[in-house]
Amino acid sequence: MPLCHLYTNIARNDIPKDFTKEFIKIISDALGRPNAHVTLTIIPDCIMTTSCTDGPCAQLSVTGIDLPLEAESGKYIAAIDTFVSKMLNIPLDRVVIVLSSVKPYESGIGDKSLAQLKAEADKKD
C-alpha cells in the first residue's frame, strides 16, 4: 500500500494528463507492489523553494509497507525521481524524495490495520 505525496510549484495545467496513471505504474514497478495498491496525491501550484531559488521543483514523500530501504533505496529514488524530472521538466537536482517504511500494524484501510487484514486473508487460505 504505497502512499505517495508529490508537492510541486508546477502549475496544475502544466502537468500532463496521463501523468497520474504513468506515475502510479512507475511507483508500483519500482517498489514491487500492485498498481491497485498505490495511493497518489499530487499537490500542484505550491509556493516552494529548493536550493534557495523558486524555480521548478518537486518534493516527494513515499511510504510503503516493509520496504527494504537500506538495500533498495537507490533503485527506488532513481526510478521515481527520474520520471518526475522528465515528465514535469524539473531539473533532477531539484526533485527531492523522502522514503519511509512502516509496519503493517502502523497503517490500515477502513476499520482494520493491514496486519489484521493480512491475518484474515491468511485464515481463508
Coordinates of C-alpha atoms in Angstrom, one line a residue:
M1 CA 0.0 0.0 0.0
P2 CA 2.5 2.7 -1.1
L3 CA 1.4 6.2 -0.3
C4 CA 2.9 8.9 -2.4
H5 CA 2.6 12.7 -2.0
L6 CA 4.0 14.9 -4.7
Y7 CA 4.3 18.6 -3.9
T8 CA 5.4 20.9 -6.8
N9 CA 5.4 24.5 -7.8
I10 CA 4.4 23.4 -11.3
A11 CA 1.0 24.7 -12.3
R12 CA -1.8 22.1 -12.5
N13 CA -2.4 22.9 -16.2
D14 CA 1.3 22.0 -16.9
I15 CA 1.0 18.5 -15.5
P16 CA 0.5 16.1 -18.4
K17 CA -3.0 14.4 -18.5
D18 CA -1.5 10.9 -18.3
F19 CA 0.9 11.8 -15.5
T20 CA -1.0 10.2 -12.7
K21 CA -1.6 6.9 -14.4
E22 CA 2.0 6.6 -15.6
F23 CA 3.4 7.7 -12.2
I24 CA 1.4 5.0 -10.4
K25 CA 2.9 2.4 -12.7
I26 CA 6.5 3.8 -12.0
I27 CA 5.9 3.6 -8.3
S28 CA 4.4 0.1 -8.4
D29 CA 7.1 -1.2 -10.6
A30 CA 9.9 0.4 -8.5
L31 CA 8.5 -0.9 -5.2
G32 CA 7.2 -4.2 -6.5
R33 CA 3.6 -3.5 -5.4
P34 CA 0.4 -3.8 -7.5
N35 CA -0.9 -0.7 -9.2
A36 CA -4.2 -1.0 -7.4
H37 CA -2.4 -0.7 -4.0
V38 CA -0.8 2.7 -4.8
T39 CA -2.4 5.8 -3.4
L40 CA -1.1 9.0 -5.1
T41 CA -1.8 12.6 -4.1
I42 CA -0.5 15.4 -6.3
I43 CA -0.4 19.0 -4.9
P44 CA 0.5 21.4 -7.7
D45 CA 0.9 25.2 -7.6
C46 CA 2.8 25.1 -4.3
I47 CA 4.9 28.0 -3.1
M48 CA 8.2 26.2 -2.8
T49 CA 11.9 26.9 -2.7
T50 CA 14.8 24.4 -3.3
S51 CA 18.4 25.4 -3.2
C52 CA 17.4 29.0 -2.3
T53 CA 15.6 29.5 -5.6
D54 CA 12.0 29.3 -6.6
G55 CA 12.5 27.7 -10.0
P56 CA 10.6 24.5 -10.9
C57 CA 11.0 21.9 -8.1
A58 CA 9.2 18.9 -6.5
Q59 CA 9.2 17.2 -3.2
L60 CA 8.0 13.6 -2.8
S61 CA 7.1 11.5 0.2
V62 CA 6.8 7.8 -0.5
T63 CA 5.8 5.5 2.3
G64 CA 5.5 1.7 1.8
I65 CA 4.9 -1.4 4.0
D66 CA 8.1 -3.2 5.0
L67 CA 10.3 -1.7 2.2
P68 CA 13.9 -2.9 2.2
L69 CA 15.2 0.7 2.2
E70 CA 18.8 0.1 3.2
A71 CA 19.3 -2.3 0.3
E72 CA 17.0 -0.8 -2.4
S73 CA 16.6 2.9 -1.7
G74 CA 18.9 3.9 -4.6
K75 CA 16.9 1.9 -7.1
Y76 CA 13.6 3.5 -5.8
I77 CA 15.0 7.0 -5.8
A78 CA 16.5 6.7 -9.3
A79 CA 13.3 5.4 -10.9
I80 CA 10.9 7.8 -9.2
D81 CA 13.0 11.0 -9.4
T82 CA 14.0 10.4 -13.0
F83 CA 10.3 10.0 -14.0
V84 CA 9.2 13.2 -12.2
S85 CA 12.1 15.2 -13.6
K86 CA 11.4 14.1 -17.2
M87 CA 7.6 14.4 -17.1
L88 CA 7.4 17.7 -15.3
N89 CA 10.5 19.3 -16.9
I90 CA 12.2 19.8 -13.5
P91 CA 16.0 19.5 -13.2
L92 CA 16.8 16.3 -11.5
D93 CA 18.8 18.1 -8.7
R94 CA 15.5 19.9 -7.8
V95 CA 13.5 16.8 -7.2
V96 CA 13.7 15.8 -3.5
I97 CA 12.4 12.5 -2.2
V98 CA 11.9 11.1 1.2
L99 CA 11.3 7.3 1.5
S100 CA 9.9 5.7 4.6
S101 CA 8.8 2.2 5.6
V102 CA 6.1 1.3 8.1
K103 CA 5.0 -2.0 9.6
P104 CA 1.6 -3.5 8.6
Y105 CA 0.2 -2.7 12.1
E106 CA 1.0 1.0 11.6
S107 CA -1.4 1.6 8.7
G108 CA -4.8 0.4 7.7
I109 CA -7.8 0.6 5.4
G110 CA -11.3 1.1 6.7
D111 CA -11.5 0.0 10.3
K112 CA -8.6 -2.5 10.3
S113 CA -4.9 -2.4 10.3
L114 CA -3.1 -4.1 7.3
A115 CA -1.8 -6.7 9.8
Q116 CA -5.4 -7.6 10.7
L117 CA -6.4 -7.7 7.0
K118 CA -3.5 -10.0 6.2
A119 CA -4.3 -12.3 9.1
E120 CA -7.9 -12.6 7.9
A121 CA -6.7 -13.4 4.4
D122 CA -4.3 -16.0 5.7
K123 CA -7.1 -17.8 7.6
K124 CA -9.1 -18.1 4.4
D125 CA -6.2 -19.8 2.6

